[in-house]
Short mmCIF file of N, CA and C and ligand atoms in Angstrom, two decimals:
data_model
loop_
_atom_site.label_atom_id
_atom_site.label_comp_id
_atom_site.label_asym_id
_atom_site.label_seq_id
_atom_site.Cartn_x
_atom_site.Cartn_y
_atom_site.Cartn_z
N MET F 354 -0.30 19.98 23.61
CA MET F 354 -1.58 20.11 23.05
C MET F 354 -2.23 19.52 24.27
N PRO F 355 -4.01 19.88 24.20
CA PRO F 355 -5.08 19.16 24.69
C PRO F 355 -4.91 17.45 25.44
N TRP F 356 -4.72 17.17 26.15
CA TRP F 356 -5.14 15.83 26.68
C TRP F 356 -5.51 15.09 25.53
N GLU F 357 -7.17 16.11 24.76
CA GLU F 357 -8.10 14.67 23.95
C GLU F 357 -7.48 15.03 22.19
N ASP F 358 -6.40 15.76 22.70
CA ASP F 358 -5.71 15.05 20.88
C ASP F 358 -4.93 14.13 21.44
N ARG F 359 -3.71 14.23 22.55
CA ARG F 359 -3.48 12.97 22.84
C ARG F 359 -3.57 11.51 22.37
N ARG F 360 -4.79 11.55 22.24
CA ARG F 360 -5.37 10.45 22.31
C ARG F 360 -5.65 9.84 21.26
N TYR F 361 -4.98 10.34 20.03
CA TYR F 361 -5.20 9.69 18.40
C TYR F 361 -4.35 9.68 18.11
N CYS F 362 -2.98 9.38 19.26
CA CYS F 362 -1.72 9.00 18.55
C CYS F 362 -1.56 7.98 19.57
N ARG F 363 -2.12 6.93 19.88
CA ARG F 363 -2.33 5.95 21.18
C ARG F 363 -0.81 5.03 20.99
N CYS F 364 0.17 5.02 19.72
CA CYS F 364 1.31 4.03 20.39
C CYS F 364 2.76 5.22 20.60
N THR F 365 3.35 4.51 21.62
CA THR F 365 4.43 6.44 21.94
C THR F 365 5.36 5.94 21.45
N VAL F 366 6.05 4.89 20.82
CA VAL F 366 6.42 4.06 20.67
C VAL F 366 7.23 4.31 18.93
N GLU F 367 6.21 3.53 17.94
CA GLU F 367 6.05 3.70 16.87
C GLU F 367 5.21 5.26 15.57
N THR F 368 4.01 5.57 16.40
CA THR F 368 3.68 6.79 17.15
C THR F 368 2.59 6.53 15.20
N VAL F 369 2.36 5.48 15.80
CA VAL F 369 1.31 5.37 14.19
C VAL F 369 0.21 5.67 14.30
N ILE F 370 -0.23 6.22 13.34
CA ILE F 370 -1.99 6.31 13.96
C ILE F 370 -2.86 5.59 12.87
N THR F 371 -3.83 4.77 14.14
CA THR F 371 -4.57 3.52 13.44
C THR F 371 -5.49 4.89 12.06
N VAL F 372 -6.26 3.57 11.83
CA VAL F 372 -7.63 4.76 10.33
C VAL F 372 -8.95 4.70 10.87
N ASP F 373 -8.98 4.13 12.33
CA ASP F 373 -10.21 4.34 13.38
C ASP F 373 -9.76 6.14 13.86
N ASP F 374 -8.97 5.99 14.65
CA ASP F 374 -8.65 7.53 14.86
C ASP F 374 -8.54 8.20 13.80
N ALA F 375 -7.76 7.57 12.68
CA ALA F 375 -6.89 9.05 11.92
C ALA F 375 -9.05 9.61 11.27
N ALA F 376 -9.65 8.58 11.64
CA ALA F 376 -11.60 8.44 11.01
C ALA F 376 -11.47 9.99 11.66
N GLU F 377 -11.56 9.74 13.15
CA GLU F 377 -12.03 9.92 14.39
C GLU F 377 -11.80 11.60 14.59
N LEU F 378 -10.34 11.48 14.37
CA LEU F 378 -9.70 12.87 13.58
C LEU F 378 -9.87 13.84 13.16
N ALA F 379 -10.24 12.98 11.79
CA ALA F 379 -10.52 13.86 10.70
C ALA F 379 -12.29 14.83 10.75
N GLY F 380 -12.68 13.67 11.38
CA GLY F 380 -14.10 14.05 11.50
C GLY F 380 -14.22 14.64 12.49
N LYS F 381 -13.55 15.10 13.53
CA LYS F 381 -13.43 16.17 14.29
C LYS F 381 -13.42 18.21 14.13
N MET F 382 -12.52 17.65 12.88
CA MET F 382 -11.26 18.79 12.59
C MET F 382 -12.35 19.85 11.54
N LEU F 383 -13.26 18.57 10.37
CA LEU F 383 -13.87 18.76 9.26
C LEU F 383 -15.65 19.06 9.11
N ALA F 384 -16.13 17.55 9.35
CA ALA F 384 -17.19 17.01 9.46
C ALA F 384 -18.25 18.03 9.81
N GLU F 385 -18.20 19.82 11.02
CA GLU F 385 -18.95 20.65 10.94
C GLU F 385 -18.40 21.73 10.16
N PRO F 386 -17.37 22.34 10.18
CA PRO F 386 -17.28 23.85 9.93
C PRO F 386 -16.63 23.45 7.82
N LEU F 387 -16.26 21.90 7.07
CA LEU F 387 -16.10 21.94 6.01
C LEU F 387 -16.47 21.09 5.87
N PRO F 388 -18.22 21.01 5.61
CA PRO F 388 -19.59 19.60 5.05
C PRO F 388 -18.91 19.14 3.83
N ARG F 389 -18.04 20.47 2.63
CA ARG F 389 -18.50 18.99 2.11
C ARG F 389 -17.10 19.07 1.64
N ARG F 390 -16.22 19.80 2.07
CA ARG F 390 -14.92 18.45 2.07
C ARG F 390 -14.61 17.57 2.97
N TRP F 391 -16.02 17.81 3.64
CA TRP F 391 -15.79 15.97 4.83
C TRP F 391 -16.45 14.93 3.19
N ARG F 392 -17.61 15.34 2.82
CA ARG F 392 -18.38 14.36 1.58
C ARG F 392 -17.30 13.92 1.29
N HIS F 393 -15.79 14.97 0.42
CA HIS F 393 -14.82 14.33 -0.11
C HIS F 393 -13.66 13.33 0.36
N VAL F 394 -13.34 13.45 1.50
CA VAL F 394 -12.87 12.75 1.82
C VAL F 394 -13.21 12.08 2.70
N ARG F 395 -14.14 11.62 3.58
CA ARG F 395 -14.86 10.19 3.26
C ARG F 395 -14.59 9.61 1.45
N SER F 396 -15.31 10.07 1.22
CA SER F 396 -15.26 9.09 -0.62
C SER F 396 -13.99 8.98 -0.33
N VAL F 397 -13.12 9.30 -0.39
CA VAL F 397 -11.61 9.21 -1.07
C VAL F 397 -10.85 8.07 0.58
N ALA F 398 -11.25 7.73 0.89
CA ALA F 398 -10.87 7.52 2.70
C ALA F 398 -12.13 6.21 1.99
N ARG F 399 -12.68 5.41 1.35
CA ARG F 399 -12.84 4.92 0.50
C ARG F 399 -13.16 3.84 0.77
N ARG F 400 -12.74 4.78 -1.48
CA ARG F 400 -11.65 4.41 -1.83
C ARG F 400 -10.66 3.51 -1.65
N ALA F 401 -9.21 4.12 -0.74
CA ALA F 401 -8.27 4.01 -0.43
C ALA F 401 -8.15 2.73 0.90
N ARG F 402 -9.20 2.33 0.58
CA ARG F 402 -9.14 1.16 1.68
C ARG F 402 -9.79 0.11 0.57
N TRP F 403 -10.33 0.50 -0.37
CA TRP F 403 -11.22 -0.46 -1.06
C TRP F 403 -9.55 -1.00 -2.69
N VAL F 404 -8.47 0.51 -2.94
CA VAL F 404 -7.76 0.02 -4.08
C VAL F 404 -6.09 -0.95 -2.83
N ALA F 405 -6.58 0.10 -1.06
CA ALA F 405 -5.09 -1.05 -0.79
C ALA F 405 -5.52 -2.23 -0.64
N LYS F 406 -6.95 -2.84 -0.53
CA LYS F 406 -7.34 -4.34 -0.57
C LYS F 406 -6.43 -5.24 -1.92
N GLU F 407 -6.93 -4.18 -2.83
CA GLU F 407 -6.91 -4.69 -4.48
C GLU F 407 -5.25 -4.75 -4.53
N LEU F 408 -4.56 -4.26 -4.23
CA LEU F 408 -3.42 -3.79 -4.04
C LEU F 408 -2.46 -4.91 -3.06
N ALA F 409 -3.00 -5.09 -1.80
CA ALA F 409 -2.29 -5.23 -0.78
C ALA F 409 -1.35 -4.83 -0.14
N LEU F 410 -1.93 -3.34 0.00
CA LEU F 410 -1.17 -2.13 0.47
C LEU F 410 -1.67 -2.71 1.87
N SER F 411 -0.03 -1.27 2.71
CA SER F 411 -0.88 -1.05 4.42
C SER F 411 -1.81 -0.24 4.48
N ASP F 412 -2.63 -0.07 5.76
CA ASP F 412 -3.31 0.86 6.30
C ASP F 412 -2.70 2.02 5.89
N ASP F 413 -1.78 2.49 5.60
CA ASP F 413 -0.83 3.58 6.26
C ASP F 413 -1.84 4.97 4.46
N PRO F 414 -2.35 4.14 3.30
CA PRO F 414 -2.52 5.63 3.19
C PRO F 414 -4.79 5.51 2.97
N VAL F 415 -4.75 4.50 3.64
CA VAL F 415 -6.41 4.35 4.16
C VAL F 415 -6.41 5.43 5.25
N ALA F 416 -5.01 5.86 6.34
CA ALA F 416 -5.02 6.62 7.41
C ALA F 416 -4.99 7.87 6.77
N ALA F 417 -3.98 8.16 6.22
CA ALA F 417 -3.93 9.02 4.92
C ALA F 417 -4.95 9.80 4.68
N ALA F 418 -5.56 8.98 3.75
CA ALA F 418 -6.84 9.84 3.29
C ALA F 418 -8.14 10.21 3.85
N TRP F 419 -7.87 9.68 4.37
CA TRP F 419 -8.55 9.94 6.02
C TRP F 419 -8.11 11.92 6.68
N LEU F 420 -7.13 12.25 6.18
CA LEU F 420 -6.73 12.55 6.61
C LEU F 420 -5.98 13.88 6.13
N HIS F 421 -5.33 13.53 4.44
CA HIS F 421 -5.23 14.49 3.48
C HIS F 421 -5.17 15.39 3.71
N ASP F 422 -6.16 15.92 3.49
CA ASP F 422 -7.20 17.59 3.51
C ASP F 422 -7.23 17.94 5.13
N ILE F 423 -6.76 17.60 5.90
CA ILE F 423 -7.25 18.41 7.81
C ILE F 423 -6.55 19.62 7.62
N GLY F 424 -5.86 19.29 6.86
CA GLY F 424 -5.02 20.98 7.24
C GLY F 424 -5.56 22.20 6.46
N TYR F 425 -7.30 22.25 5.54
CA TYR F 425 -8.14 22.93 5.33
C TYR F 425 -9.20 23.71 6.52
N ALA F 426 -8.68 22.25 7.64
CA ALA F 426 -10.11 22.93 8.82
C ALA F 426 -8.52 23.81 9.40
N PRO F 427 -10.60 25.19 9.69
CA PRO F 427 -9.90 26.53 10.41
C PRO F 427 -9.17 26.72 11.05
N GLU F 428 -8.98 25.90 11.86
CA GLU F 428 -8.35 26.23 13.13
C GLU F 428 -6.84 25.42 12.81
N LEU F 429 -6.60 25.37 11.79
CA LEU F 429 -5.51 24.46 11.12
C LEU F 429 -4.31 25.47 10.30
N VAL F 430 -5.05 26.79 9.97
CA VAL F 430 -4.79 27.03 8.95
C VAL F 430 -3.05 27.87 9.74
N GLU F 431 -1.96 27.67 8.51
CA GLU F 431 -1.43 28.23 9.15
C GLU F 431 -0.38 28.95 7.89
N THR F 432 0.05 28.24 6.97
CA THR F 432 0.25 28.97 6.21
C THR F 432 -0.67 29.33 4.34
N GLY F 433 -1.00 28.08 4.97
CA GLY F 433 -2.66 28.49 3.89
C GLY F 433 -1.99 27.50 2.76
N PHE F 434 -1.30 26.81 2.67
CA PHE F 434 -0.76 25.00 1.84
C PHE F 434 -1.35 24.22 2.63
N HIS F 435 -2.21 23.54 2.62
CA HIS F 435 -3.04 22.74 3.42
C HIS F 435 -2.40 21.47 3.67
N PRO F 436 -0.87 20.76 3.05
CA PRO F 436 -0.74 19.38 2.75
C PRO F 436 0.60 19.99 3.64
N LEU F 437 0.97 21.49 4.29
CA LEU F 437 2.00 21.65 5.21
C LEU F 437 1.13 21.46 6.32
N ASP F 438 -0.11 22.67 6.48
CA ASP F 438 -0.36 22.36 7.52
C ASP F 438 -0.77 21.45 8.11
N GLY F 439 -1.49 20.37 7.38
CA GLY F 439 -1.72 19.55 7.59
C GLY F 439 -1.25 19.04 8.70
N ALA F 440 0.79 18.45 7.48
CA ALA F 440 1.20 17.85 8.28
C ALA F 440 2.48 17.98 9.60
N ARG F 441 1.82 19.74 9.26
CA ARG F 441 2.35 19.92 11.10
C ARG F 441 2.10 19.82 12.34
N TYR F 442 0.26 19.86 11.88
CA TYR F 442 -0.42 19.55 13.45
C TYR F 442 -0.69 17.47 13.45
N LEU F 443 -0.38 16.81 12.80
CA LEU F 443 0.05 15.21 12.67
C LEU F 443 1.52 15.37 13.24
N ARG F 444 2.76 15.91 13.06
CA ARG F 444 3.47 16.05 13.85
C ARG F 444 2.96 16.90 14.85
N ARG F 445 2.47 17.56 15.03
CA ARG F 445 2.32 18.39 16.86
C ARG F 445 1.82 17.03 17.88
N LEU F 446 0.97 16.65 17.12
CA LEU F 446 -0.35 15.24 17.97
C LEU F 446 0.74 14.46 17.93
N GLY F 447 2.34 14.55 16.69
CA GLY F 447 3.18 13.25 17.79
C GLY F 447 3.04 11.91 17.00
N VAL F 448 2.49 11.97 16.00
CA VAL F 448 2.04 11.00 15.30
C VAL F 448 3.30 10.96 13.75
N ASP F 449 4.19 10.27 13.46
CA ASP F 449 4.73 10.17 12.53
C ASP F 449 5.04 8.81 11.68
N GLY F 450 5.07 9.11 10.84
CA GLY F 450 6.10 7.55 9.95
C GLY F 450 5.42 7.97 8.68
N PRO F 451 4.84 6.96 7.61
CA PRO F 451 4.35 7.15 6.42
C PRO F 451 3.30 7.80 6.38
N VAL F 452 2.27 7.90 7.03
CA VAL F 452 1.25 8.98 6.60
C VAL F 452 1.76 10.23 7.65
N VAL F 453 2.30 10.44 7.54
CA VAL F 453 1.99 12.57 7.48
C VAL F 453 3.65 12.20 6.28
N GLY F 454 4.23 11.32 5.84
CA GLY F 454 5.14 12.00 4.30
C GLY F 454 4.11 11.76 3.53
N LEU F 455 2.47 11.08 3.71
CA LEU F 455 1.56 10.99 2.55
C LEU F 455 1.17 12.11 2.21
N VAL F 456 0.51 12.64 3.79
CA VAL F 456 -0.48 14.56 4.31
C VAL F 456 0.55 15.23 3.71
N ALA F 457 1.79 15.06 4.07
CA ALA F 457 2.53 16.37 3.74
C ALA F 457 2.87 16.11 2.07
N TYR F 458 2.50 15.37 0.76
CA TYR F 458 3.60 14.82 -0.15
C TYR F 458 1.90 14.61 -1.49
N HIS F 459 1.21 14.50 -0.49
CA HIS F 459 -0.04 14.07 -1.22
C HIS F 459 -1.08 14.92 -2.83
N SER F 460 -0.66 13.55 -3.91
CA SER F 460 -1.52 14.61 -5.21
C SER F 460 -0.25 15.52 -5.57
N CYS F 461 0.93 15.04 -5.60
CA CYS F 461 1.68 16.19 -6.16
C CYS F 461 1.65 17.62 -5.35
N ALA F 462 2.17 18.07 -3.83
CA ALA F 462 1.84 18.38 -3.58
C ALA F 462 3.45 19.16 -3.30
N GLN F 463 4.16 18.36 -3.78
CA GLN F 463 5.51 19.62 -4.11
C GLN F 463 5.92 20.25 -5.13
N ILE F 464 4.79 20.14 -5.75
CA ILE F 464 4.25 21.19 -7.13
C ILE F 464 4.16 21.66 -7.16
N GLU F 465 3.06 22.29 -5.51
CA GLU F 465 2.00 23.18 -5.80
C GLU F 465 3.01 23.99 -3.80
N ALA F 466 3.47 23.07 -3.43
CA ALA F 466 4.32 23.93 -2.62
C ALA F 466 5.68 24.37 -2.94
N ASP F 467 5.61 24.75 -4.81
CA ASP F 467 7.13 25.08 -5.29
C ASP F 467 6.36 26.22 -5.84
N VAL F 468 4.93 26.08 -6.54
CA VAL F 468 4.36 27.40 -6.98
C VAL F 468 3.57 28.15 -5.51
N ARG F 469 4.00 27.79 -4.12
CA ARG F 469 3.69 29.10 -3.61
C ARG F 469 4.93 29.44 -2.93
N GLY F 470 5.75 28.43 -3.24
CA GLY F 470 7.38 29.27 -2.76
C GLY F 470 7.26 28.66 -1.65
N LEU F 471 6.88 27.70 -2.11
CA LEU F 471 7.00 26.91 0.18
C LEU F 471 7.22 25.00 0.18
N GLY F 472 8.51 25.08 -1.09
CA GLY F 472 9.37 23.66 -1.47
C GLY F 472 10.13 23.28 -0.31
N GLY F 473 10.47 24.89 -0.09
CA GLY F 473 12.50 24.19 0.27
C GLY F 473 11.51 23.50 2.32
N GLU F 474 11.06 24.43 2.14
CA GLU F 474 9.82 24.94 4.20
C GLU F 474 9.35 22.50 3.76
N LEU F 475 8.43 22.65 3.18
CA LEU F 475 8.22 20.85 2.71
C LEU F 475 8.97 20.04 2.67
N ALA F 476 9.99 20.62 1.90
CA ALA F 476 11.47 19.31 1.54
C ALA F 476 11.61 19.48 3.28
N SER F 477 12.59 20.39 4.12
CA SER F 477 13.31 20.57 5.11
C SER F 477 12.31 19.65 6.17
N GLU F 478 11.48 19.78 6.03
CA GLU F 478 10.20 19.41 7.49
C GLU F 478 10.15 18.08 7.53
N PHE F 479 9.29 17.52 6.28
CA PHE F 479 8.94 16.16 5.59
C PHE F 479 9.81 15.44 4.47
N SER F 480 9.58 13.48 4.88
CA SER F 480 9.79 12.84 4.01
C SER F 480 9.20 12.11 2.94
N PRO F 481 8.70 11.91 1.48
CA PRO F 481 7.81 11.87 1.21
C PRO F 481 7.81 9.84 1.72
N ALA F 482 6.89 9.50 1.61
CA ALA F 482 6.18 8.07 1.63
C ALA F 482 6.61 7.36 0.73
N ASP F 483 7.20 6.01 1.14
CA ASP F 483 7.08 5.35 -0.38
C ASP F 483 6.36 5.32 -1.32
N ALA F 484 6.81 5.67 -2.84
CA ALA F 484 5.35 6.26 -3.74
C ALA F 484 3.95 4.64 -4.61
N SER F 485 4.73 3.32 -3.95
CA SER F 485 3.46 2.95 -4.46
C SER F 485 1.95 2.85 -4.04
N LEU F 486 2.36 4.08 -1.97
CA LEU F 486 1.26 4.53 -1.10
C LEU F 486 1.58 5.45 -2.04
N ALA F 487 2.02 6.84 -2.21
CA ALA F 487 1.43 7.88 -2.54
C ALA F 487 0.69 7.58 -3.88
N GLU F 488 1.42 6.51 -4.45
CA GLU F 488 0.57 6.89 -6.47
C GLU F 488 -1.07 6.35 -6.11
N ALA F 489 -1.01 5.08 -4.71
CA ALA F 489 -2.28 5.35 -4.51
C ALA F 489 -3.45 6.09 -3.99
N LEU F 490 -3.27 7.02 -2.95
CA LEU F 490 -3.50 7.71 -2.49
C LEU F 490 -3.33 9.11 -3.41
N LEU F 491 -2.80 9.52 -4.27
CA LEU F 491 -3.18 10.17 -5.37
C LEU F 491 -4.26 9.49 -6.17
N TYR F 492 -4.42 8.96 -6.21
CA TYR F 492 -5.34 8.36 -7.80
C TYR F 492 -6.89 8.19 -6.99
N CYS F 493 -6.58 7.86 -5.43
CA CYS F 493 -8.23 8.01 -4.73
C CYS F 493 -8.72 9.49 -4.56
N ASP F 494 -7.86 9.95 -4.37
CA ASP F 494 -7.80 11.99 -4.16
C ASP F 494 -7.62 12.29 -6.00
N MET F 495 -7.87 12.34 -6.72
CA MET F 495 -8.19 12.52 -8.15
C MET F 495 -9.12 11.74 -9.09
N THR F 496 -9.92 11.05 -8.66
CA THR F 496 -11.16 9.77 -8.95
C THR F 496 -11.95 10.61 -7.64
N THR F 497 -11.66 11.59 -6.93
CA THR F 497 -13.24 11.20 -6.60
C THR F 497 -13.20 12.97 -5.84
N GLY F 498 -14.12 13.71 -6.48
CA GLY F 498 -14.76 14.95 -6.41
C GLY F 498 -15.11 15.70 -5.97
N PRO F 499 -16.08 17.06 -5.09
CA PRO F 499 -15.32 18.17 -4.36
C PRO F 499 -17.04 17.45 -3.62
N ASP F 500 -17.66 16.84 -4.03
CA ASP F 500 -19.25 16.44 -2.97
C ASP F 500 -19.03 14.29 -3.15
N GLY F 501 -17.51 14.21 -3.52
CA GLY F 501 -16.81 12.51 -3.16
C GLY F 501 -17.74 11.93 -4.20
N ASP F 502 -18.71 12.20 -5.08
CA ASP F 502 -19.12 11.24 -6.67
C ASP F 502 -17.85 11.21 -7.59
N PHE F 503 -17.60 10.42 -8.34
CA PHE F 503 -16.52 9.54 -9.25
C PHE F 503 -16.63 10.36 -9.82
N MET F 504 -15.21 10.27 -10.64
CA MET F 504 -14.25 11.31 -11.26
C MET F 504 -13.41 10.70 -11.74
N ARG F 505 -13.56 10.87 -13.33
CA ARG F 505 -12.27 10.96 -14.50
C ARG F 505 -10.68 11.64 -13.91
N PRO F 506 -9.90 11.32 -13.57
CA PRO F 506 -8.66 12.17 -13.77
C PRO F 506 -9.02 13.49 -14.81
N ALA F 507 -9.10 13.14 -15.57
CA ALA F 507 -8.86 14.08 -16.75
C ALA F 507 -10.26 15.28 -15.86
N ASP F 508 -11.36 14.79 -16.34
CA ASP F 508 -12.04 16.23 -15.95
C ASP F 508 -12.33 16.19 -13.70
N ARG F 509 -11.70 16.17 -13.57
CA ARG F 509 -10.88 16.06 -12.27
C ARG F 509 -10.78 17.35 -11.83
N LEU F 510 -8.80 17.30 -12.41
CA LEU F 510 -8.24 18.59 -12.98
C LEU F 510 -8.91 19.89 -13.99
N VAL F 511 -10.35 19.43 -14.99
CA VAL F 511 -10.85 20.84 -15.33
C VAL F 511 -11.90 21.05 -13.82
N GLU F 512 -12.77 20.10 -12.65
CA GLU F 512 -13.33 20.81 -12.37
C GLU F 512 -12.37 21.45 -10.93
N ILE F 513 -10.57 21.43 -11.28
CA ILE F 513 -10.62 22.01 -9.75
C ILE F 513 -10.18 23.62 -10.57
N ARG F 514 -9.78 22.99 -12.09
CA ARG F 514 -9.22 24.61 -11.88
C ARG F 514 -10.69 26.10 -12.14
N GLY F 515 -11.68 24.96 -12.88
CA GLY F 515 -12.79 25.41 -12.65
C GLY F 515 -13.81 26.54 -11.56
N ARG F 516 -12.81 25.46 -10.66
CA ARG F 516 -13.41 25.67 -9.33
C ARG F 516 -12.76 26.98 -8.77
N TYR F 517 -11.28 26.64 -8.67
CA TYR F 517 -10.60 28.21 -8.16
C TYR F 517 -10.58 29.62 -9.51
N GLY F 518 -10.54 29.40 -10.14
CA GLY F 518 -10.08 29.90 -10.86
C GLY F 518 -9.08 29.98 -12.31
N PRO F 519 -8.71 30.97 -13.41
CA PRO F 519 -7.18 31.20 -13.48
C PRO F 519 -6.10 31.71 -12.94
N ASP F 520 -6.29 32.84 -12.26
CA ASP F 520 -5.06 33.35 -11.36
C ASP F 520 -4.88 32.06 -10.82
N HIS F 521 -5.31 31.63 -9.44
CA HIS F 521 -4.92 31.33 -8.37
C HIS F 521 -4.31 29.77 -8.70
N GLU F 522 -3.97 30.25 -7.56
CA GLU F 522 -2.09 29.42 -6.35
C GLU F 522 -3.07 27.35 -7.74
N VAL F 523 -3.74 27.00 -7.20
CA VAL F 523 -3.47 26.09 -6.88
C VAL F 523 -4.44 25.38 -8.99
N THR F 524 -4.84 26.70 -9.15
CA THR F 524 -4.83 26.34 -10.71
C THR F 524 -3.73 26.10 -11.40
N ARG F 525 -2.25 27.41 -11.11
CA ARG F 525 -1.46 27.42 -11.89
C ARG F 525 -0.55 25.95 -11.64
N PHE F 526 -0.55 25.30 -9.77
CA PHE F 526 -0.52 24.23 -9.98
C PHE F 526 -0.88 23.21 -10.03
N VAL F 527 -2.14 23.03 -10.61
CA VAL F 527 -3.31 22.24 -11.17
C VAL F 527 -2.51 21.94 -13.35
N GLU F 528 -2.10 23.46 -13.62
CA GLU F 528 -1.09 22.69 -14.60
C GLU F 528 0.51 22.41 -14.93
N ARG F 529 0.52 22.70 -14.13
CA ARG F 529 1.77 22.02 -13.75
C ARG F 529 1.87 20.87 -12.81
N ALA F 530 1.94 20.37 -12.66
CA ALA F 530 1.32 18.68 -12.20
C ALA F 530 0.41 18.04 -13.90
N ALA F 531 -0.66 18.77 -13.97
CA ALA F 531 -1.32 17.62 -14.53
C ALA F 531 -0.47 16.68 -15.13
N PRO F 532 0.59 16.61 -16.13
CA PRO F 532 1.00 15.29 -16.81
C PRO F 532 1.22 14.44 -15.29
N GLU F 533 1.46 14.74 -14.34
CA GLU F 533 2.63 13.38 -12.95
C GLU F 533 1.19 13.15 -13.13
N ILE F 534 0.30 14.13 -12.67
CA ILE F 534 -1.09 13.13 -11.79
C ILE F 534 -1.82 12.08 -12.80
N LEU F 535 -1.91 12.51 -14.22
CA LEU F 535 -2.41 12.14 -15.54
C LEU F 535 -1.75 10.01 -15.21
N ALA F 536 -0.53 10.66 -15.44
CA ALA F 536 0.15 9.11 -15.42
C ALA F 536 0.55 8.19 -14.44
N THR F 537 0.31 9.11 -12.81
CA THR F 537 -0.05 8.64 -11.71
C THR F 537 -0.42 7.31 -12.07
N ALA F 538 -2.07 9.14 -12.07
CA ALA F 538 -3.56 7.97 -12.16
C ALA F 538 -3.69 7.05 -12.83
N GLY F 539 -2.98 7.14 -14.07
CA GLY F 539 -3.17 5.75 -15.37
C GLY F 539 -1.98 4.12 -14.75
N ARG F 540 -1.40 4.57 -14.26
CA ARG F 540 -0.46 3.71 -13.32
C ARG F 540 -1.81 2.71 -12.34
N VAL F 541 -2.00 3.14 -12.06
CA VAL F 541 -2.83 2.59 -10.55
C VAL F 541 -3.67 2.03 -11.01
N GLU F 542 -4.60 2.56 -11.79
CA GLU F 542 -5.33 2.37 -12.93
C GLU F 542 -5.56 1.26 -13.39
N GLU F 543 -3.65 0.71 -14.09
CA GLU F 543 -4.12 -0.07 -14.95
C GLU F 543 -3.66 -1.90 -13.64
N LEU F 544 -2.58 -0.49 -12.51
CA LEU F 544 -2.54 -1.76 -11.86
C LEU F 544 -3.77 -2.79 -11.25
N LEU F 545 -4.90 -1.83 -10.94
CA LEU F 545 -6.10 -2.08 -10.93
C LEU F 545 -6.58 -3.32 -11.25
N ALA F 546 -6.29 -2.90 -12.47
CA ALA F 546 -7.14 -3.50 -13.69
C ALA F 546 -6.28 -4.69 -14.50
N ALA F 547 -5.48 -4.96 -13.40
CA ALA F 547 -4.45 -6.21 -13.18
C ALA F 547 -4.75 -7.29 -12.35
N GLN F 548 -5.58 -6.69 -11.76
CA GLN F 548 -5.25 -7.65 -10.63
C GLN F 548 -6.33 -8.86 -10.67
N PRO F 549 -6.41 -10.31 -10.80
CA PRO F 549 -7.03 -11.44 -10.45
C PRO F 549 -8.53 -10.92 -9.96
N GLY F 550 -9.91 -11.28 -10.37
CA GLY F 550 -11.75 -11.37 -9.93
C GLY F 550 -11.84 -10.35 -10.19
FE1 FE2 O 2075 -8.58 15.27 -1.55
#
């Protein structure tokens, strides 16, 4: 691995990536080749920062929000399933801990992995992060449209189906995962609404 990539993982013991390093790494991989995806990612990260603060969560979902779509970067495409390609890349950089699990399993990725026949690989290589962190990240991703605009989760699912078309694996995934996505987003919304102030 080139030295300039190693610097994104500064802590050699806990191998935790900071939010700032996650943002820088994601920008390096996505901003130029995929500007629309980058707009989405920036908004997801902004929302994650707010949600993590409201719900008193760690920084992990914020770092993971920056990195969740990094597997779309053209130079990282391996299986074509971006949660797995992104998580593998982070592991190659030496990143470990909840952020990698959050990226690998983000937004019900285990269901999409099954649709793509990659469920076994995902499960054998990565462990899911704590559910409260994963649910917060799902909420942020599923309330942020492709251009970074706020969307209701149900509208987001319609948007995804429309963007990929009826026969695509992503559409099959969304149809299968919709109940879980909507229920999870609803739970986080309720938690947010219950916060004082
Ligand atoms: Fe996303």
